[in-house]
């Protein structure tokens, strides 16, 4: 006669602790990710609204949506603004580019060039960039959409533009570069007040008559032309 008593445990009761632990882990991961997004957003906002007079930019090269190479050295004598985005971003990037579109269409700012650099080059192929640019009616002569190797783009952001750039990272800052190749300011494009300051700075730069030939030459970049590899 078997005197052993049946176990009170069931498959459901033994699985419960596992699922509870998994839910706690997922919740912790989600909270950690949200904290990271908020901290990154605040870090990016802290760089905005600053007018400055930095040294000449180092040169860099990326591939434009047309398939041609965008060379920062070719921007000498022009006023331009650089931002970072990715096409599948439904929120901050869309607001960023809507704000650029607004300024891009202003007659007073028609001599300003806009350079938008994707932080998701694997997704944002040349075809994707062309389609995305068309959504904002971007003039191909005054608003460039560029891509390249992600590591190279991160270095352009960190070492040249002095902005934290990550894969699919939300960065609403716009970097203003004057005719001499110097950074003149950084502004949060999703902030109405900072966008107005950016607009004022652009008009100020447009009114300046200092010749680029009288300024120090742009320091060559030591980044290599990794952007060429992105074309393949």
Coordinates of C-alpha atoms in Angstrom, one line a residue:
X1 CA 0.0 0.0 0.0
X2 CA 1.4 3.4 -1.0
X3 CA 1.2 5.8 1.9
X4 CA 2.8 8.7 0.1
X5 CA 0.7 11.8 -0.1
X6 CA 0.2 13.5 -3.4
X7 CA 2.1 16.8 -3.9
X8 CA 0.1 20.0 -3.6
X9 CA 2.1 21.7 -6.3
X10 CA 0.6 22.1 -9.8
X11 CA 2.2 23.3 -13.0
X12 CA 0.4 26.6 -12.6
X13 CA 1.7 27.1 -9.0
X14 CA 5.3 26.3 -10.0
X15 CA 5.2 28.6 -13.0
X16 CA 3.8 31.5 -11.1
X17 CA 7.1 32.6 -9.5
X18 CA 8.8 32.4 -12.8
X19 CA 6.3 34.7 -14.5
X20 CA 6.2 37.1 -11.6
X21 CA 10.0 37.3 -11.8
X22 CA 9.9 37.9 -15.5
X23 CA 7.3 40.6 -15.2
X24 CA 9.4 42.4 -12.6
X25 CA 12.5 42.1 -14.8
X26 CA 10.6 43.5 -17.8
X27 CA 9.2 46.3 -15.7
X28 CA 12.7 47.2 -14.5
X29 CA 14.1 47.2 -18.1
X30 CA 11.2 49.4 -19.2
X31 CA 11.8 51.9 -16.4
X32 CA 15.5 51.9 -17.1
X33 CA 14.9 52.6 -20.8
X34 CA 12.5 55.4 -20.0
X35 CA 15.0 56.9 -17.5
X36 CA 17.6 56.8 -20.2
X37 CA 15.4 58.5 -22.7
X38 CA 14.5 61.3 -20.2
X39 CA 18.1 61.8 -19.2
X40 CA 19.2 61.9 -22.8
X41 CA 16.4 64.4 -23.6
X42 CA 17.4 66.6 -20.7
X43 CA 21.1 66.4 -21.7
X44 CA 20.2 67.5 -25.2
X45 CA 18.0 70.3 -24.0
X46 CA 20.8 71.6 -21.8
X47 CA 22.9 72.2 -24.9
X48 CA 20.2 74.4 -26.5
X49 CA 19.8 78.1 -26.4
X50 CA 23.5 78.8 -26.4
X51 CA 25.1 81.4 -28.7
X52 CA 28.8 81.1 -29.0
X53 CA 31.9 81.7 -31.1
X54 CA 33.7 78.4 -31.3
X55 CA 36.8 77.4 -33.4
X56 CA 36.4 76.3 -37.1
X57 CA 34.9 72.9 -37.6
X58 CA 36.9 69.9 -38.6
X59 CA 35.9 68.7 -42.1
X60 CA 33.7 65.7 -42.6
X61 CA 32.0 63.9 -45.5
X62 CA 28.7 62.0 -45.8
X63 CA 26.6 60.7 -48.6
X64 CA 23.6 62.9 -49.5
X65 CA 20.2 61.4 -50.6
X66 CA 21.1 62.3 -54.2
X67 CA 24.0 59.8 -54.0
X68 CA 26.6 62.5 -54.2
X69 CA 29.0 63.2 -51.4
X70 CA 28.3 66.0 -49.0
X71 CA 31.5 67.7 -48.0
X72 CA 31.5 70.2 -45.1
X73 CA 34.4 72.0 -46.8
X74 CA 32.1 72.9 -49.6
X75 CA 30.0 74.9 -47.1
X76 CA 32.7 77.5 -46.7
X77 CA 31.2 80.9 -47.2
X78 CA 27.7 79.6 -46.4
X79 CA 25.6 79.6 -43.3
X80 CA 24.2 76.2 -42.4
X81 CA 22.5 74.3 -39.7
X82 CA 23.1 70.6 -38.7
X83 CA 20.6 68.3 -37.0
X84 CA 20.4 64.6 -36.3
X85 CA 17.3 62.5 -36.9
X86 CA 16.0 59.1 -38.1
X87 CA 13.1 58.5 -40.5
X88 CA 11.1 56.0 -38.4
X89 CA 10.9 58.4 -35.4
X90 CA 7.3 59.4 -35.1
X91 CA 7.6 62.1 -32.5
X92 CA 10.6 64.4 -31.8
X93 CA 12.2 64.0 -35.2
X94 CA 9.0 64.8 -37.0
X95 CA 8.6 67.9 -34.8
X96 CA 12.2 68.8 -35.4
X97 CA 11.9 68.6 -39.2
X98 CA 8.5 70.4 -39.3
X99 CA 10.2 73.3 -37.5
X100 CA 13.1 73.2 -40.1
X101 CA 10.5 73.1 -42.9
X102 CA 8.9 76.3 -41.5
X103 CA 12.3 78.1 -41.4
X104 CA 13.3 76.5 -44.7
X105 CA 10.3 78.2 -46.4
X106 CA 11.0 81.7 -45.0
X107 CA 12.1 84.1 -47.6
X108 CA 14.4 85.8 -45.1
X109 CA 16.2 82.5 -44.5
X110 CA 16.5 81.3 -48.1
X111 CA 20.3 81.6 -48.0
X112 CA 20.6 79.2 -45.1
X113 CA 21.4 75.6 -45.8
X114 CA 20.1 72.7 -43.7
X115 CA 22.0 69.5 -43.1
X116 CA 20.0 66.6 -41.6
X117 CA 22.0 63.5 -40.6
X118 CA 20.4 60.2 -39.9
X119 CA 21.4 58.2 -36.9
X120 CA 19.9 55.0 -38.3
X121 CA 21.8 54.7 -41.7
X122 CA 20.9 51.0 -42.0
X123 CA 17.2 51.8 -42.3
X124 CA 17.6 55.1 -43.9
X125 CA 18.9 54.2 -47.3
X126 CA 19.2 56.8 -50.1
X127 CA 15.7 55.9 -51.4
X128 CA 14.2 56.2 -47.9
X129 CA 15.9 59.5 -47.4
X130 CA 14.6 60.8 -50.7
X131 CA 11.0 59.8 -49.8
X132 CA 11.4 61.3 -46.3
X133 CA 12.7 64.6 -47.7
X134 CA 9.8 64.8 -50.1
X135 CA 7.4 64.7 -47.1
X136 CA 8.9 68.0 -46.0
X137 CA 9.1 69.5 -49.5
X138 CA 12.9 69.8 -48.9
X139 CA 14.7 71.8 -51.6
X140 CA 17.6 69.6 -52.7
X141 CA 19.8 72.6 -53.1
X142 CA 19.2 74.0 -49.6
X143 CA 18.2 71.0 -47.4
X144 CA 20.5 68.0 -47.5
X145 CA 19.7 64.6 -46.0
X146 CA 22.8 62.6 -45.3
X147 CA 23.9 59.2 -44.2
X148 CA 27.1 57.3 -43.6
X149 CA 28.7 54.6 -41.3
X150 CA 27.1 54.9 -37.9
X151 CA 30.4 54.9 -36.1
X152 CA 31.5 57.8 -38.3
X153 CA 28.3 59.7 -37.7
X154 CA 28.7 59.3 -33.9
X155 CA 32.2 60.8 -34.2
X156 CA 30.8 63.7 -36.3
X157 CA 28.3 64.3 -33.6
X158 CA 30.6 63.9 -30.6
X159 CA 33.9 65.2 -31.9
X160 CA 32.8 67.9 -34.3
X161 CA 29.3 69.0 -33.4
X162 CA 29.8 68.3 -29.7
X163 CA 26.5 66.5 -29.4
X164 CA 25.7 63.1 -28.0
X165 CA 24.7 61.0 -30.9
X166 CA 23.4 57.4 -30.6
X167 CA 21.6 54.8 -32.8
X168 CA 18.0 56.0 -33.0
X169 CA 18.7 58.6 -30.3
X170 CA 16.4 61.6 -30.0
X171 CA 18.4 64.8 -30.3
X172 CA 16.5 68.0 -31.0
X173 CA 19.5 70.3 -31.0
X174 CA 20.4 72.3 -34.1
X175 CA 24.0 73.5 -34.6
X176 CA 24.5 76.8 -36.4
X177 CA 27.7 77.2 -38.4
X178 CA 28.6 80.6 -40.0
X179 CA 30.4 81.5 -43.2
X180 CA 33.8 81.0 -41.6
X181 CA 33.0 77.4 -40.6
X182 CA 32.6 78.3 -36.9
X183 CA 29.9 77.0 -34.6
X184 CA 27.8 80.0 -33.5
X185 CA 25.1 78.4 -31.4
X186 CA 23.1 75.3 -30.4
X187 CA 19.3 75.4 -30.0
X188 CA 16.5 73.0 -29.2
X189 CA 14.4 73.0 -32.3
X190 CA 11.3 71.6 -30.5
X191 CA 11.3 74.6 -28.1
X192 CA 9.4 77.6 -29.5
X193 CA 11.5 80.1 -27.5
X194 CA 14.8 78.6 -28.6
X195 CA 13.6 78.3 -32.2
X196 CA 13.0 82.0 -32.2
X197 CA 16.5 82.6 -30.8
X198 CA 17.9 80.3 -33.5
X199 CA 16.0 82.4 -36.2
X200 CA 17.4 85.6 -34.8
X201 CA 21.0 84.2 -34.8
X202 CA 20.6 83.1 -38.4
X203 CA 19.5 86.5 -39.5
X204 CA 22.4 88.0 -37.5
X205 CA 24.8 85.7 -39.3
X206 CA 23.3 86.5 -42.7
X207 CA 23.8 90.2 -42.0
X208 CA 27.5 89.8 -41.2
X209 CA 29.9 90.7 -44.0
X210 CA 33.1 89.2 -42.7
X211 CA 34.9 87.4 -45.5
X212 CA 35.8 83.8 -44.9
X213 CA 39.2 84.4 -46.5
X214 CA 40.1 86.5 -43.5
X215 CA 39.4 83.8 -41.0
X216 CA 41.6 80.8 -40.0
X217 CA 41.4 77.8 -42.3
X218 CA 39.2 74.9 -41.3
X219 CA 41.1 72.1 -39.5
X220 CA 41.1 68.9 -41.5
X221 CA 39.3 66.0 -39.9
X222 CA 41.1 62.9 -38.7
X223 CA 38.0 60.8 -39.2
X224 CA 38.8 59.2 -42.5
X225 CA 36.2 59.0 -45.2
X226 CA 34.1 56.2 -43.8
X227 CA 31.1 57.7 -45.4
X228 CA 32.3 56.3 -48.8
X229 CA 31.8 52.8 -47.4
X230 CA 28.1 53.5 -46.7
X231 CA 27.5 53.9 -50.4
X232 CA 28.1 50.2 -51.0

